[in-house]
mmCIF file of C-alpha atoms in Angstrom:
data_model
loop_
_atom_site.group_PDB
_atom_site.id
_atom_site.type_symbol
_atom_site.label_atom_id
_atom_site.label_comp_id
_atom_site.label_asym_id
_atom_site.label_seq_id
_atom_site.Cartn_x
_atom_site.Cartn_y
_atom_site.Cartn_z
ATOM 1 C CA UNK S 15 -12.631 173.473 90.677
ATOM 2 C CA UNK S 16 -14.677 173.150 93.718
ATOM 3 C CA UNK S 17 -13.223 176.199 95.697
ATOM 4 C CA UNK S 18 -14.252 179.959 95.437
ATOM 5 C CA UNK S 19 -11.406 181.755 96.264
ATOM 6 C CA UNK S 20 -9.194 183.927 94.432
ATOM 7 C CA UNK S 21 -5.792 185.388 94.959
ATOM 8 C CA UNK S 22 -4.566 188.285 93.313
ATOM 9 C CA UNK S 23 -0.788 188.800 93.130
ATOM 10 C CA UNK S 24 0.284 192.382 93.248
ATOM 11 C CA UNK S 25 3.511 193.295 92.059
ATOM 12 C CA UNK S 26 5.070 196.961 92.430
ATOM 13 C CA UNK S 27 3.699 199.371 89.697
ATOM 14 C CA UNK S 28 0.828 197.222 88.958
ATOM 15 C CA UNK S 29 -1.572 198.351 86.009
ATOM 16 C CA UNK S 30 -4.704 199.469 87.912
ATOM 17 C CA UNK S 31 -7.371 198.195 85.449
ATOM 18 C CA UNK S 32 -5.566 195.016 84.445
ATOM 19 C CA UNK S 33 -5.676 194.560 88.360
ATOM 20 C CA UNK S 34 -9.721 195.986 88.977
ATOM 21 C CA UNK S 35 -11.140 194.887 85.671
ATOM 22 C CA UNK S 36 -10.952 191.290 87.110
ATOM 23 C CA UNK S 37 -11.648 192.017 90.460
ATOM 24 C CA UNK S 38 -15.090 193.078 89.355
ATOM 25 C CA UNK S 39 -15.741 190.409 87.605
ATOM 26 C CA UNK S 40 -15.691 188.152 91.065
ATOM 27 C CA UNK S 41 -16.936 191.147 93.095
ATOM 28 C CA UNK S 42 -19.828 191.061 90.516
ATOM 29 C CA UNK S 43 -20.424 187.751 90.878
ATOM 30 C CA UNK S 44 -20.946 187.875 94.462
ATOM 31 C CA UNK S 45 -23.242 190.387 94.013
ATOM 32 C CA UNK S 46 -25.408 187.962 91.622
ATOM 33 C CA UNK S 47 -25.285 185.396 94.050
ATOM 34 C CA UNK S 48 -22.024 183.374 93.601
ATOM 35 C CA UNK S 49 -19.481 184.695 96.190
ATOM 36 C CA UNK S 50 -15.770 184.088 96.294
ATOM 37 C CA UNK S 51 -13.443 185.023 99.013
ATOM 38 C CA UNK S 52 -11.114 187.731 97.047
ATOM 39 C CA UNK S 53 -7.829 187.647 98.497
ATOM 40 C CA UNK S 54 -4.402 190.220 97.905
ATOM 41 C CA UNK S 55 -1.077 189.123 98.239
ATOM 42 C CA UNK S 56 2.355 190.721 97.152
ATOM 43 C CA UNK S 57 6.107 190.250 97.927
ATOM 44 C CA UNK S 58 6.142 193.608 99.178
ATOM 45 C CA UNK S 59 4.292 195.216 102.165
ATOM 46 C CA UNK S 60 2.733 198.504 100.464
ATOM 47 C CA UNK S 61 2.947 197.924 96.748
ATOM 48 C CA UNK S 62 2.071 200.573 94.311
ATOM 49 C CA UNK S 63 0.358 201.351 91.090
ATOM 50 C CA UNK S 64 2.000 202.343 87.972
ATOM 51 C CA UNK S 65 -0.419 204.852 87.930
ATOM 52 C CA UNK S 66 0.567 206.235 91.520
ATOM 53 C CA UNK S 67 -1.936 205.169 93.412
ATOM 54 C CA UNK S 68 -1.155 202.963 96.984
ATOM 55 C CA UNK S 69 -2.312 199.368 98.198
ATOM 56 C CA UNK S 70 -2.567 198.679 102.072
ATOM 57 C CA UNK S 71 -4.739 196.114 102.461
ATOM 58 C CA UNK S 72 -2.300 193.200 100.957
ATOM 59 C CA UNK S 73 -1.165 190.592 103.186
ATOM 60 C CA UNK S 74 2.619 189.022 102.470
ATOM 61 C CA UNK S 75 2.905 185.961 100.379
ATOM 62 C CA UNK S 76 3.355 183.491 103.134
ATOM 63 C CA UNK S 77 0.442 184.228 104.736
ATOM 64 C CA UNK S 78 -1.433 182.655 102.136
ATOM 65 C CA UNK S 79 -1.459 178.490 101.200
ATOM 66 C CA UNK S 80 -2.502 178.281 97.804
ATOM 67 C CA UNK S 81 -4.402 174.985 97.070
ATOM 68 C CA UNK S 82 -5.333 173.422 94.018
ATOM 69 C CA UNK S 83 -8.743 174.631 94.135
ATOM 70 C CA UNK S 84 -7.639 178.167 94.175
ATOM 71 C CA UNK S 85 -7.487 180.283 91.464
ATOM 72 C CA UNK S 86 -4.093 182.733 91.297
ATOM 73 C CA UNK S 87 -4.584 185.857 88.825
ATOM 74 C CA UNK S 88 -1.280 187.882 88.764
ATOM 75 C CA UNK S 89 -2.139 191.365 87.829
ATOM 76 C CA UNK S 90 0.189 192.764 85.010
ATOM 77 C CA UNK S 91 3.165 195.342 85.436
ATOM 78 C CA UNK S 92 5.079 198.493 84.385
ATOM 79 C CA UNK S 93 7.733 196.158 82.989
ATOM 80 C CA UNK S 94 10.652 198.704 83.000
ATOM 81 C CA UNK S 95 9.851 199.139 86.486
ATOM 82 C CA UNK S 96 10.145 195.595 87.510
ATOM 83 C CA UNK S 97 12.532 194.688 89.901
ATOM 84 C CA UNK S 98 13.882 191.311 88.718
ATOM 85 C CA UNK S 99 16.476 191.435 92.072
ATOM 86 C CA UNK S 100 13.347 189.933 94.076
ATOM 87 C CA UNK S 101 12.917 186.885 91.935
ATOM 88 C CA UNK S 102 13.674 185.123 95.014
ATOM 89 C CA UNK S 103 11.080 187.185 97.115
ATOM 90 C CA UNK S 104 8.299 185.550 94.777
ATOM 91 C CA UNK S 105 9.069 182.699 92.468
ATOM 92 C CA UNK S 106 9.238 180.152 94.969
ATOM 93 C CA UNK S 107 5.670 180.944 96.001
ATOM 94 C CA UNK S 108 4.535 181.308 91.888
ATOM 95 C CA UNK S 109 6.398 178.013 91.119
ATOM 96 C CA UNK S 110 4.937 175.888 94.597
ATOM 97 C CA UNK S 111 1.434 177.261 93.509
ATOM 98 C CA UNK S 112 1.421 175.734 89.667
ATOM 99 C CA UNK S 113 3.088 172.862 91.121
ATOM 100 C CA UNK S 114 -0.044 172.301 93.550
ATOM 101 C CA UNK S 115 -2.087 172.098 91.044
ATOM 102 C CA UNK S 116 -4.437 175.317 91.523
ATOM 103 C CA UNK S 117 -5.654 177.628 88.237
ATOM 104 C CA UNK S 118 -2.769 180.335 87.320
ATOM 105 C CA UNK S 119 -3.443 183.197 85.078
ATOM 106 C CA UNK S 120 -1.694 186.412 84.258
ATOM 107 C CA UNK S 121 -3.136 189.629 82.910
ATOM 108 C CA UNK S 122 -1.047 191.598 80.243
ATOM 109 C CA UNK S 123 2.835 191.611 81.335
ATOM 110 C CA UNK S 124 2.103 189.460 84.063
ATOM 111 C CA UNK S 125 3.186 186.723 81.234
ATOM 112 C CA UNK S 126 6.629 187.643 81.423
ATOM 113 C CA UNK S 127 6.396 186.389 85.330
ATOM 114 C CA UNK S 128 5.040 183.652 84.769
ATOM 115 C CA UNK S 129 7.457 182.561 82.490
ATOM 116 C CA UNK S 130 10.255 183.785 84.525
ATOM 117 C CA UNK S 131 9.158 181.227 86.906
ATOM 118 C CA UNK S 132 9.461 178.540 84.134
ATOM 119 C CA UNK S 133 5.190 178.037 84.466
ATOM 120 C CA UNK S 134 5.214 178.449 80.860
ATOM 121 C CA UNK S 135 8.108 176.858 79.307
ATOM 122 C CA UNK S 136 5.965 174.015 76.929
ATOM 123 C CA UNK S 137 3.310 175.783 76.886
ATOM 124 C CA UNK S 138 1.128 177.739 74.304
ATOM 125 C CA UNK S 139 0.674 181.632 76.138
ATOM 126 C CA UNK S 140 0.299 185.287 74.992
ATOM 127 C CA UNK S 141 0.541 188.461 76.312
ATOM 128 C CA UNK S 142 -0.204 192.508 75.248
ATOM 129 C CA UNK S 143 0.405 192.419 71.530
ATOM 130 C CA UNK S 144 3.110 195.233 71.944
ATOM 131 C CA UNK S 145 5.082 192.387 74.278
ATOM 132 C CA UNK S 146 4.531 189.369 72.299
ATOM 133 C CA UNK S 147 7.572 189.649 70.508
ATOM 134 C CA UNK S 148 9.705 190.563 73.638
ATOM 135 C CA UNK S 149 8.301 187.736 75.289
ATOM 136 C CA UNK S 150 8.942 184.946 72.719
ATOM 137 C CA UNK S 151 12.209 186.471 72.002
ATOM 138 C CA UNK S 152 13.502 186.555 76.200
ATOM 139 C CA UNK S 153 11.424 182.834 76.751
ATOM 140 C CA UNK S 154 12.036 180.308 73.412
ATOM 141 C CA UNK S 155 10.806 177.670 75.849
ATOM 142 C CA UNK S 156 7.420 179.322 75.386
ATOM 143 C CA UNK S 157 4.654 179.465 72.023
ATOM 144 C CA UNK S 158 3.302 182.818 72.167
ATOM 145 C CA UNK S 159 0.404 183.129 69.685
ATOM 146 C CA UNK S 160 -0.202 186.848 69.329
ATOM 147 C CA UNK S 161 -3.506 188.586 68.370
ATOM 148 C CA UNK S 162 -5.515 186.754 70.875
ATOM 149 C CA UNK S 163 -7.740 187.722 73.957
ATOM 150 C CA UNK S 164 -6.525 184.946 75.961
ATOM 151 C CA UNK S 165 -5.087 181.702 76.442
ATOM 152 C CA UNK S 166 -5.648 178.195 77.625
ATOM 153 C CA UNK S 167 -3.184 175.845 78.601
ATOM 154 C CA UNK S 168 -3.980 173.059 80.628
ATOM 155 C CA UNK S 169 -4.603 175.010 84.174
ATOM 156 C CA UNK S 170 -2.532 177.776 83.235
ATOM 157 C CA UNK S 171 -4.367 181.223 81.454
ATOM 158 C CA UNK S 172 -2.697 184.320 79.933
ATOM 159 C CA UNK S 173 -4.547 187.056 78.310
ATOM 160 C CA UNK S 174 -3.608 190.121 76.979
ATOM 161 C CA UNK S 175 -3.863 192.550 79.306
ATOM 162 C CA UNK S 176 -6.423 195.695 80.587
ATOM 163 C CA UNK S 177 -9.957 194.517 79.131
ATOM 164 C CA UNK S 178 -9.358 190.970 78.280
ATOM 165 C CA UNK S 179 -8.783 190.442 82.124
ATOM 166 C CA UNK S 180 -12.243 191.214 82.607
ATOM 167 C CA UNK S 181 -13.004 188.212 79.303
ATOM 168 C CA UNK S 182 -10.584 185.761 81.221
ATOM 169 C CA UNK S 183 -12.106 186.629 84.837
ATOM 170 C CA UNK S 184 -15.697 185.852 83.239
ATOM 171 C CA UNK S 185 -14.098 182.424 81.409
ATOM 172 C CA UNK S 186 -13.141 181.442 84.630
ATOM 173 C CA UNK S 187 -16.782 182.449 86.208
ATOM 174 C CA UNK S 188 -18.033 180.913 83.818
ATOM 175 C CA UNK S 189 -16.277 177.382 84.171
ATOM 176 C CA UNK S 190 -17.640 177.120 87.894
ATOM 177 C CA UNK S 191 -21.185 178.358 86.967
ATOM 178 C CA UNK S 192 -22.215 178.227 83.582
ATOM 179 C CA UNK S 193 -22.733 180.565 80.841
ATOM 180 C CA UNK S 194 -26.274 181.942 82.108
ATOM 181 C CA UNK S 195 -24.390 182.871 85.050
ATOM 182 C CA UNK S 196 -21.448 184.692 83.459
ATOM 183 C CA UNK S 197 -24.188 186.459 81.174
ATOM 184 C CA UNK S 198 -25.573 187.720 84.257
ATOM 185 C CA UNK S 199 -22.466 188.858 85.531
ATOM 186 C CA UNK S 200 -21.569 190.826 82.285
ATOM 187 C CA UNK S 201 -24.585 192.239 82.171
ATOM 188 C CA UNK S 202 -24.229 193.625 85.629
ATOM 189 C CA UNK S 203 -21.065 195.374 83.977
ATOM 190 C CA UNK S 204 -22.416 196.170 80.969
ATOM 191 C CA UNK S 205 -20.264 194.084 78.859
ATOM 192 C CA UNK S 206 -22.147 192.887 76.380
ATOM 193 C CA UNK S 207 -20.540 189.862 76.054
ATOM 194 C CA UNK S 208 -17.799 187.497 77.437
ATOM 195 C CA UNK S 209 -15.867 187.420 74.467
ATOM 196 C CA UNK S 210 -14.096 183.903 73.334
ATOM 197 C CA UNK S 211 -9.975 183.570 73.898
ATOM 198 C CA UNK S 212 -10.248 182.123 70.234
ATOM 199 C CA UNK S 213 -11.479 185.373 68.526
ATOM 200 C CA UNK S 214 -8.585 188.271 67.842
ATOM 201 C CA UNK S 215 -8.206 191.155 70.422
ATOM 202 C CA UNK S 216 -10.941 193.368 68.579
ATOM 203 C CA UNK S 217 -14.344 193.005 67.763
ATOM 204 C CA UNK S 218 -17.407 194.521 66.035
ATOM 205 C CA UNK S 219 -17.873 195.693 70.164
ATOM 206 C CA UNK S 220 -14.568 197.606 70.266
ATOM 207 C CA UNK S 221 -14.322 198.422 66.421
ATOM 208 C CA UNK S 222 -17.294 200.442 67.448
ATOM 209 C CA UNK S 223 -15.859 201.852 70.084
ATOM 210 C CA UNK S 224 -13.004 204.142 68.841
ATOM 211 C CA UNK S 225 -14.280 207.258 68.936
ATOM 212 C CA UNK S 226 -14.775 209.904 71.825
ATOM 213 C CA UNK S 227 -18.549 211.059 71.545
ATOM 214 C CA UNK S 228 -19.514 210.528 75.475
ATOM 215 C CA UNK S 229 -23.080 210.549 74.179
ATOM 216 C CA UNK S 230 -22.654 207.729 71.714
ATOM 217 C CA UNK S 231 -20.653 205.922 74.132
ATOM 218 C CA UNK S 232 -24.090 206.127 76.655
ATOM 219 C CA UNK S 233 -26.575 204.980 73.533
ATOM 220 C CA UNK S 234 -23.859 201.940 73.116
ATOM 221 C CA UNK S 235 -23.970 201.080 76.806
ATOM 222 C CA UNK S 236 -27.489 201.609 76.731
ATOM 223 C CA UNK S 237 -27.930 199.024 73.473
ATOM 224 C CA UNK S 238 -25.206 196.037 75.575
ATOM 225 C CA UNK S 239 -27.281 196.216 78.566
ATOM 226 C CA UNK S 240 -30.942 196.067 76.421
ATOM 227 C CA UNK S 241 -29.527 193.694 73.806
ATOM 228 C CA UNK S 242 -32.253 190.906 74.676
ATOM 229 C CA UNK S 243 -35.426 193.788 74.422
ATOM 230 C CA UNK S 244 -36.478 195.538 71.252
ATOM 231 C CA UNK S 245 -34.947 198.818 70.994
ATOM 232 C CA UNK S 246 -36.180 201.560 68.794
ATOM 233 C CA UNK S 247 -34.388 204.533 67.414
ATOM 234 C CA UNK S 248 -37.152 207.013 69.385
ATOM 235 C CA UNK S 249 -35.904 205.755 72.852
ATOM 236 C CA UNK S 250 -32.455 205.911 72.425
ATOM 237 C CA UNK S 251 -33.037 209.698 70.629
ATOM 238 C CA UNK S 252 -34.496 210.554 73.950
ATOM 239 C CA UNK S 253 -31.619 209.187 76.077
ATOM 240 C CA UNK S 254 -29.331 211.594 74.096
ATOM 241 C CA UNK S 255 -32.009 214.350 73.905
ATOM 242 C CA UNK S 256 -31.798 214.730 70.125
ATOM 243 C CA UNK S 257 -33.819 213.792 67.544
ATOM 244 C CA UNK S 258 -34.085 210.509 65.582
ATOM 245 C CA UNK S 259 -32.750 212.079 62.682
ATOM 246 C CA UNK S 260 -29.935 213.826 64.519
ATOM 247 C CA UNK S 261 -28.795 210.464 66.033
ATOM 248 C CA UNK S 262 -28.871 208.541 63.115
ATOM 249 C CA UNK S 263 -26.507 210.980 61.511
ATOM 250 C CA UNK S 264 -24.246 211.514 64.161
ATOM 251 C CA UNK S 265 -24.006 207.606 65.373
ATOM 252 C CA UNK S 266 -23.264 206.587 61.558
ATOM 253 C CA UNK S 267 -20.764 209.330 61.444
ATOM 254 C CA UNK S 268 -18.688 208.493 64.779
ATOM 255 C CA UNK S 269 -18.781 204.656 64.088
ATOM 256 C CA UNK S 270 -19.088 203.993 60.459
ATOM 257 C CA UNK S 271 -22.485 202.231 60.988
ATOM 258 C CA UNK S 272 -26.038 202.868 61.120
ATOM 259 C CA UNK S 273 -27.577 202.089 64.677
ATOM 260 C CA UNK S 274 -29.187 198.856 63.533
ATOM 261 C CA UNK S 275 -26.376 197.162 61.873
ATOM 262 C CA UNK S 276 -24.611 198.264 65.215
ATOM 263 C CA UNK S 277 -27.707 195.984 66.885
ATOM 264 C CA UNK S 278 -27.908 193.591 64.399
ATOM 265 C CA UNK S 279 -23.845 192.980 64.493
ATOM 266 C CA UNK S 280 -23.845 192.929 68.008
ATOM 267 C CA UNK S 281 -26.545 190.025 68.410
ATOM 268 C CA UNK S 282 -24.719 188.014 65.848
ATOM 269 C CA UNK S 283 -21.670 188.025 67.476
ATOM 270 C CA UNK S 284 -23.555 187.352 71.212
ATOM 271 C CA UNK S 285 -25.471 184.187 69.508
ATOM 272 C CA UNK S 286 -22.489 182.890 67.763
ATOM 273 C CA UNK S 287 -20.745 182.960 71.077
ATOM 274 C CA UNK S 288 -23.484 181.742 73.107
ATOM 275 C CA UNK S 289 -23.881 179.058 70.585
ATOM 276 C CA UNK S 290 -20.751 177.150 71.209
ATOM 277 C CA UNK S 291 -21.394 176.777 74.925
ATOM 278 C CA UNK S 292 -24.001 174.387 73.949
ATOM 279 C CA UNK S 293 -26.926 176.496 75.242
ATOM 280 C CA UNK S 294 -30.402 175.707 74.714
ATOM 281 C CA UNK S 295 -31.181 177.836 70.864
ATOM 282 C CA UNK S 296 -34.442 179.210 72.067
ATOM 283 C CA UNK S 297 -32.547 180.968 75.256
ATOM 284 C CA UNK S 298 -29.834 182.314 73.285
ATOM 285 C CA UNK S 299 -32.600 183.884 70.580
ATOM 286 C CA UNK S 300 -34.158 185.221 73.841
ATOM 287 C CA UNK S 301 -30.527 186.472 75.527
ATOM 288 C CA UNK S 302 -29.958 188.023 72.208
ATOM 289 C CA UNK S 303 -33.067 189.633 71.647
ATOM 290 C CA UNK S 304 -34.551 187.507 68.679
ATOM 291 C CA UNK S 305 -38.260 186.640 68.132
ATOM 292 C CA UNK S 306 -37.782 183.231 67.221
ATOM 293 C CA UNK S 307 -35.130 180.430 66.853
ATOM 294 C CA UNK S 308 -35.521 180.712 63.659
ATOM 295 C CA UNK S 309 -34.650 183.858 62.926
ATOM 296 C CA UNK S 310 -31.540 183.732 65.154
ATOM 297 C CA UNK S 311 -30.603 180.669 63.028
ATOM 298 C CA UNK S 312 -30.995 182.429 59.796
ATOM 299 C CA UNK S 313 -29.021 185.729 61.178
ATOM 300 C CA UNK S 314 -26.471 183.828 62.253
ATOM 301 C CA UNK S 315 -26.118 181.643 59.007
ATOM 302 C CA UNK S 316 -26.149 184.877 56.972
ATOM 303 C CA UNK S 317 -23.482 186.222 59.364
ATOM 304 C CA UNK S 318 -20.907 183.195 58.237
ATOM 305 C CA UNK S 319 -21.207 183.936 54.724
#
C-alpha cells in the first residue's frame, strides 16, 4: 500500500467509538510523524450517531474515487436502525471500491454491510460476538469465526467492533510502517499493546480491566504507558495518594492480582506479541521493560508452559 489516505464510511446511527477509536489511531499517527489524509464520506448528507450526536463535515459518496491504495474503514451501526431501502444509495460505491482493489475493513456491525454487498461471500470474517450468529445465519456465503479481535482476508478486514477498531486501525498502521511505529502510536494512546487478530476478544489487559475503581484504572494506565521502565510499588502509591500497603490490598482486591503479576503478565503478553513480528529480541526486552534478552526469553518460555 503506497497511499496514506483513509476513508471512513458513515452510515446513519453510527457507533461513536467504533467510528473515533480508529480515527485516533491515524490522527495519532500523524501526530508521531506518519500523516494520512483522513477523509468522511456517507450516503446521506448529515448522518447521525446512535448515540445522538450529529456529523457535518461528511462529503457525499461520489465525491470521493477510491483507489486501490486507499484504505476504506466502514464504521459499525445501530443495526435495527439500518435502513436497508438505501442499498442502492451505497452498495454500488462499497462493491466498485473492493473491486478496485483498495483495503476494506468494517468495525463491529459494519460486517453485515459488507456482506450485504457480497464483499464477503468466500471469505473467512467476524463481527461483535453478540452478531456472529445473526450474521452467519442471514450470509451462508460467508465463514464467520467468532471469538476473535479481527480478521484477515486477503485485502478485506473485519473486527469486532468498539476497541478492536482501535487493534485493526494499528494492524493496518502497522503494515505501512512497522511495528516500532505502531508501538509508538499505542503508546501515544496508552494502549499497551496492539493486540494480534489471532488471540480471542479478551486478554490479561481487559480481564484486568472489569472493575470500576477510577483510581486503579489511573495506576493501570500509568503501568501501559511505563511498561518499558522499572516501576515500583512506592511510585504508583503516590499517584493514588495511599500507601503501599493500602494499594496492594485494594489493587489485588479489584482485579484478582497482585500489582506485579499484573506487570509481569502484561510484559509477557507485549513480548510474545512483539516476538512474532520478527523484531530484533534485545528491543523487545527493552520495549517491554526487561534487563536482558535473557530474561525476556526465560519469562516468556515460562509463560507457554
Amino acid at each position: 500500500m503506497g497511499s496514506n489516505r483513509v476513508i471512513f464510511f458513515i452510515f446513519n446511527s453510527v457507533h461513536l467509538l467504533d467510528l473515533a477509536g480508529a480515527v485516533t489511531v491515524f490522527y495519532e499517527s500523524g501526530c508521531c510523524g506518519k500523516n494520512y489524509n483522513i477523509h468522511y464520506v456517507s450516503p446521506y448528507d448529515n448522518p447521525g450517531t446512535s448515540s445522538g450526536l450529529g456529523f457535518t463535515n461528511v462529503s457525499p459518496l461520489n465525491s470521493v474515487k477510491v483507489t486501490m491504495d486507499d484504505i476504506v474503514i466502514v464504521a459499525g451501526m445501530e443495526i435495527e436502525k439500518w435502513n436497508r431501502a438505501d442499498d442502492h444509495l451505497w452498495i454500488p460505491w462499497l462493491q466498485s471500491a473492493a473491486a478496485i482493489g483498495a483495503t476494506i475493513s468494517s468495525i463491529c456491525t459494519a460486517a453485515f454491510a459488507l456482506a450485504a454487498a457480497g464483499i464477503l461471500n468466500g471469505h473467512n470474517c467476524t463481527t461483535h460476538w453478540a452478531w456472529t450468529t445473526a450474521l452467519q445465519q442471514k450470509y451462508p456465503l460467508l465463514k464467520v469465526i467468532e471469538n476473535k479481535l479481527f480478521v484477515q482476508s486477503g485485502r478485506i478486514f473485519t473486527s469486532a467492533g468498539i476497541a478492536t477498531g482501535i487493534d485493526l486501525a494499528l494492524y493496518l498502521v502497522e503494515e505501512q510502517h512497522g511495528a516500532a511505529f505502531a508501538c509508538l502510536v499505542a503508546k501515544d494512546m496508552v494502549v499497551y499493546i496492539r493486540r494480534d487478530g489471532m488471540e480471542a476478544q479478551n486478554s490479561i489487559y481487559l480481564q484486568s480491566r472489569q472493575h470500576i475503581n477510577h483510581h486503579i484504572h489511573q495506576i493501570q494506565d500509568y503501568i501501559t504507558k511505563h511498561l518499558q521502565h522499572k516501576i515500583t510499588i512506592g511510585e504508583l502509591a503516590e499517584l493514588a495518594f495511599v500507601s503501599e500497603r493500602n494499594l496492594t490490598r485494594l489493587f489485588k482486591s479489584v482485579t484478582g492480582i497482585t500489582i506485579g503479576q499484573y506487570i509481569q503478565s502484561l510484559r509477557q503478553e507485549k513480548a510474545r506479541h512483539l516476538l512474532k513480528t520478527k523484531q530484533k529480541v534485545a528491543w523487545v526486552a527493552k520495549e517491554c521493560g526487561y534487563n536482558s534478552t535473557a530474561q525476556l526469553r526465560k519469562l516468556v518460555k515460562e509463560a507457554k508452559n
